[in-house]
Amino acid sequence: MRKIIILFLILIAVSLPLFMLADAANSKASDATAFARARRAPTLTIDGTANEYEVAFTENGSGSYIVDSDANVTATNSSSLKYATCTITNFVTGDTYSTSGLASKFVATNDGAGILTISNEGTFAEYLTALKLVKYLSTSDDPTAATREIEILVSNGPNDSNTCTASVVITPVNDAPALYMGGTATLDYDTAYVGGTTGIALCTTAVNIVDADDTYMESLTMLLSNAKTSDVLLTNEVDILGTFTVLNDTATPGAITVTLTGHRTIADFKAAAQLIKFYNAETSEIDTTGRVVYTVVGDGDVNSSNATTTITVTAPE
């Protein structure tokens, strides 16, 4: 029995170092494999030797390239790539890409949420050409001014490159409001007035104001361009609202201008527009020349185009 125990101890003493040596060898082999894989990963630069690139985009523009013309890809043990990805990390609705001119061998997939993938095998040069065609653009009329950060990488399949970042500096452009006196998308409005009767509104009850990047307006101006004797633009109902500063200017012969000012919602301005009315106290003596009223709204920076109200005027029978 004693001999058996001694033999068992000898076996353990001999085997343990062998197991330790084998484990160390496996660890070294694993480290060597990882090192070799790392060496095979491609290296991407998007502005000469830099990993970062800044470009500007102005709202409604045709797009801005997200890598510079001297972008480059290198790798130690490979010469082709499988795919490239571009990811907008702070995606805003309307953000998208253009890949116009991309070689037919590649497939460009835009997920609609800021990720563009270019795939199929190609050489470094072919992928560089492809990336140099990629543009950032926004289809939104209110893209916000936040600088977009776009992460770009390429891959040879098992190994992704380093990540580069393109910063797109956004310049929003104020969009002019649109005024539809005839409602919905109808710019102009036609109406009729009989002398001496109650004043009439100069727009439909469905009058519409649209602004892509503002929910508040600052002014509304109505100009009766060919005012005749006894013509009046009534604003008393607007005065009752108490939410606007109202100026009714009759100083210019042959013209009456009503201006409403105030930082108010689009809905407030639509309601106020319906309360300004044309009136003439004359009856049989009224001038029956058709009247023309031009109206604009302003968002504080730019005004809408003129909307025209044409008034057919008749004397009472």
XYZ file of C-alpha atoms in Angstrom:
317
model
C 0.000 0.000 0.000
C 2.827 2.329 0.881
C 4.431 1.728 -2.522
C 1.176 2.625 -4.280
C 0.921 5.929 -2.418
C 4.515 6.784 -3.245
C 3.942 6.024 -6.944
C 0.799 8.205 -6.955
C 2.674 11.144 -5.458
C 5.469 10.746 -7.977
C 2.889 10.746 -10.818
C 1.350 14.005 -9.566
C 4.760 15.611 -9.187
C 5.651 14.748 -12.771
C 2.270 15.601 -14.378
C 1.625 18.996 -12.771
C 4.509 20.840 -14.468
C 3.490 19.294 -17.790
C -0.072 20.624 -17.402
C 1.282 24.051 -16.474
C 3.580 24.087 -19.488
C 0.718 23.091 -21.804
C -1.534 25.829 -20.385
C 1.201 28.413 -20.817
C 1.757 27.274 -24.380
C -1.960 27.568 -25.150
C -2.054 31.043 -23.610
C 0.909 32.162 -25.690
C -0.693 30.729 -28.816
C -3.921 32.589 -28.040
C -2.014 35.830 -27.489
C -0.148 35.300 -30.734
C -3.422 34.736 -32.607
C -4.946 37.897 -31.131
C -1.831 39.849 -32.027
C -1.892 38.529 -35.569
C -5.584 39.421 -35.927
C -4.888 42.917 -34.623
C -2.149 43.347 -37.166
C -4.575 42.400 -39.917
C -7.194 45.033 -38.932
C -7.283 47.882 -41.476
C -6.505 51.442 -40.444
C -8.753 54.235 -41.732
C -8.082 57.962 -41.870
C -10.615 60.426 -43.301
C -8.599 63.650 -43.500
C -5.018 62.964 -44.492
C -3.597 61.158 -41.474
C -6.389 62.328 -39.157
C -9.279 60.315 -37.738
C -11.552 63.360 -37.605
C -13.015 65.620 -40.265
C -15.284 68.666 -40.044
C -17.618 69.844 -42.768
C -20.505 72.322 -43.022
C -24.062 71.780 -44.222
C -26.677 74.473 -44.820
C -30.375 73.637 -44.670
C -31.832 72.769 -48.089
C -28.320 72.179 -49.437
C -27.446 69.363 -51.837
C -25.265 67.551 -49.300
C -21.760 67.632 -47.801
C -19.047 64.999 -48.238
C -18.176 63.281 -44.958
C -14.592 62.288 -45.790
C -11.866 64.415 -47.330
C -10.284 63.749 -50.701
C -7.093 62.486 -49.033
C -8.749 59.791 -46.901
C -6.762 56.554 -46.716
C -6.922 52.863 -45.730
C -3.927 50.701 -44.842
C -3.462 47.174 -43.464
C -0.535 44.862 -42.797
C -1.823 41.563 -44.142
C -4.872 42.325 -46.287
C -5.689 44.321 -49.395
C -9.481 44.093 -49.675
C -12.527 45.097 -47.640
C -15.982 43.604 -47.126
C -18.014 46.581 -45.953
C -18.023 50.123 -44.592
C -20.501 51.727 -42.204
C -21.431 55.336 -41.463
C -23.480 55.952 -38.310
C -25.037 59.272 -37.255
C -24.805 58.990 -33.479
C -27.210 61.884 -32.807
C -29.675 61.213 -35.621
C -32.481 63.735 -36.201
C -35.519 63.028 -38.364
C -34.696 64.070 -41.919
C -31.009 63.122 -41.701
C -29.952 60.940 -44.608
C -27.136 60.161 -47.037
C -26.477 60.499 -50.735
C -24.371 57.861 -52.505
C -24.824 59.157 -56.038
C -22.200 57.760 -58.398
C -21.457 54.681 -56.279
C -19.959 51.826 -58.314
C -22.494 49.154 -59.277
C -20.443 46.434 -57.587
C -21.396 47.880 -54.203
C -24.709 47.704 -52.366
C -25.615 50.775 -50.299
C -28.200 50.222 -47.550
C -29.629 53.152 -45.595
C -31.705 52.028 -42.611
C -33.458 55.412 -42.391
C -32.236 55.945 -38.834
C -28.714 57.185 -39.508
C -26.836 54.016 -40.487
C -25.461 53.587 -44.002
C -23.787 50.311 -44.977
C -21.765 49.837 -48.154
C -21.074 46.164 -48.821
C -19.475 43.632 -51.204
C -15.799 42.878 -51.562
C -13.615 45.597 -52.987
C -10.062 46.857 -52.915
C -8.905 49.621 -50.600
C -8.918 52.018 -53.530
C -12.471 51.055 -54.506
C -13.749 51.557 -50.965
C -11.975 54.883 -50.654
C -13.636 56.008 -53.874
C -16.990 54.857 -52.490
C -16.565 56.680 -49.173
C -15.532 59.868 -50.946
C -18.925 59.839 -52.707
C -20.965 59.693 -49.503
C -22.723 62.931 -48.562
C -24.685 63.913 -45.490
C -27.878 65.856 -46.104
C -31.147 66.653 -44.384
C -34.555 66.670 -46.022
C -36.049 68.559 -43.077
C -37.074 72.216 -43.150
C -36.262 72.288 -39.439
C -33.070 70.219 -39.068
C -31.914 71.848 -35.777
C -28.448 73.327 -35.366
C -26.923 70.390 -33.476
C -23.631 69.304 -35.064
C -24.075 65.760 -36.379
C -21.418 63.244 -35.382
C -20.939 60.484 -37.958
C -18.825 57.455 -37.023
C -17.148 55.787 -40.006
C -15.320 52.467 -40.205
C -14.325 49.826 -42.752
C -13.926 46.081 -42.295
C -12.188 43.225 -44.057
C -14.672 40.754 -42.573
C -13.176 39.421 -39.359
C -11.608 42.736 -38.385
C -13.074 46.227 -38.198
C -10.874 49.258 -38.582
C -10.571 52.034 -36.063
C -13.556 54.400 -35.922
C -13.238 57.843 -37.493
C -15.608 60.732 -36.824
C -16.992 63.273 -39.285
C -18.555 66.336 -37.640
C -21.200 68.052 -39.758
C -21.877 71.622 -38.625
C -25.503 72.457 -39.450
C -26.708 75.937 -40.395
C -30.515 76.112 -40.318
C -32.285 78.529 -42.659
C -35.420 80.316 -41.541
C -38.362 79.275 -43.714
C -40.872 81.921 -44.678
C -44.431 81.356 -43.498
C -47.148 80.731 -46.060
C -50.570 82.363 -45.804
C -53.636 80.892 -47.487
C -56.570 83.294 -47.271
C -58.715 80.850 -49.249
C -58.041 77.987 -46.843
C -55.751 74.923 -46.767
C -53.461 75.612 -49.740
C -55.533 78.240 -51.570
C -53.550 81.461 -51.582
C -56.227 83.980 -52.576
C -59.830 84.654 -51.614
C -62.765 86.176 -53.487
C -65.749 87.707 -51.752
C -68.584 90.177 -52.372
C -69.934 93.187 -50.529
C -73.189 95.115 -50.805
C -72.919 98.773 -49.806
C -74.224 99.686 -46.365
C -74.459 96.111 -45.092
C -72.577 94.473 -42.238
C -68.821 94.250 -42.668
C -67.434 91.124 -44.339
C -64.393 89.024 -43.484
C -61.471 89.129 -45.879
C -60.643 85.437 -45.637
C -62.410 82.127 -45.308
C -63.016 80.606 -41.884
C -60.532 77.940 -42.998
C -57.733 80.507 -43.436
C -54.407 78.729 -43.059
C -50.883 79.688 -41.989
C -48.031 77.233 -42.445
C -44.459 77.598 -41.215
C -42.025 74.686 -41.249
C -39.866 75.960 -38.406
C -42.043 78.313 -36.357
C -45.186 77.813 -34.311
C -45.490 81.510 -33.446
C -45.998 84.516 -35.715
C -45.110 88.121 -34.949
C -47.237 90.190 -37.332
C -50.085 90.296 -39.829
C -50.587 93.168 -42.262
C -53.607 93.846 -44.476
C -53.390 96.557 -47.131
C -56.528 97.795 -48.871
C -54.650 99.054 -51.891
C -57.412 101.018 -53.648
C -59.564 102.404 -50.857
C -62.528 104.514 -51.914
C -64.674 107.056 -50.107
C -66.109 105.686 -46.838
C -64.121 102.432 -46.991
C -63.138 101.097 -43.574
C -61.226 98.075 -42.312
C -62.912 97.232 -39.032
C -60.696 95.968 -36.209
C -62.983 96.364 -33.208
C -63.415 92.600 -32.810
C -59.642 92.162 -32.777
C -59.375 94.928 -30.191
C -61.742 92.978 -27.950
C -59.346 90.003 -27.977
C -56.760 92.175 -26.250
C -53.928 89.950 -27.444
C -52.553 92.099 -30.273
C -51.266 95.585 -30.782
C -53.470 96.980 -33.556
C -52.500 99.816 -35.893
C -55.112 101.066 -38.365
C -53.335 103.485 -40.697
C -55.388 105.707 -43.035
C -52.751 108.389 -43.537
C -51.944 107.415 -47.118
C -54.619 108.584 -49.599
C -56.272 105.663 -51.346
C -54.889 103.074 -48.936
C -55.783 101.599 -45.566
C -53.272 99.448 -43.712
C -54.072 97.346 -40.659
C -51.151 95.810 -38.795
C -51.413 93.342 -35.926
C -48.295 92.661 -33.869
C -47.608 90.309 -30.996
C -45.799 87.059 -30.237
C -48.797 84.803 -30.723
C -49.488 81.297 -31.954
C -50.414 80.553 -35.532
C -53.909 79.682 -34.300
C -54.213 83.139 -32.698
C -53.262 84.861 -35.945
C -55.685 82.739 -37.952
C -58.488 83.694 -35.585
C -57.559 87.382 -35.737
C -57.423 87.406 -39.549
C -61.075 86.378 -39.646
C -62.069 89.324 -37.438
C -60.740 92.111 -39.680
C -63.624 93.202 -41.898
C -64.299 95.439 -44.871
C -67.147 97.931 -44.461
C -68.583 100.925 -46.313
C -71.570 102.901 -45.029
C -72.513 104.155 -48.495
C -75.510 102.563 -50.138
C -76.685 103.768 -53.543
C -73.709 106.114 -53.823
C -71.064 103.498 -53.097
C -68.155 103.250 -55.526
C -68.552 99.825 -57.123
C -64.937 99.493 -58.167
C -63.636 96.105 -57.072
C -61.402 96.374 -54.020
C -58.109 94.538 -53.627
C -56.591 93.652 -50.250
C -53.081 92.242 -49.875
C -52.229 90.313 -46.706
C -48.942 88.991 -45.327
C -47.889 87.341 -42.074
C -44.402 87.507 -40.588
C -42.467 85.252 -38.220
C -40.197 88.061 -37.066
C -37.522 87.394 -39.657
C -39.315 87.064 -42.962
C -42.819 87.621 -44.311
C -45.037 85.367 -46.354
C -45.891 86.112 -49.944
C -48.901 88.335 -50.533
C -52.274 86.646 -50.410
C -54.887 88.590 -52.359
C -58.490 89.160 -51.388
C -60.654 90.476 -54.219
C -63.928 92.162 -53.211
C -66.732 92.589 -55.708
C -68.681 95.694 -54.617
C -72.301 96.430 -55.534
C -74.921 98.958 -54.484
C -78.023 97.655 -52.744
C -81.007 97.087 -55.014
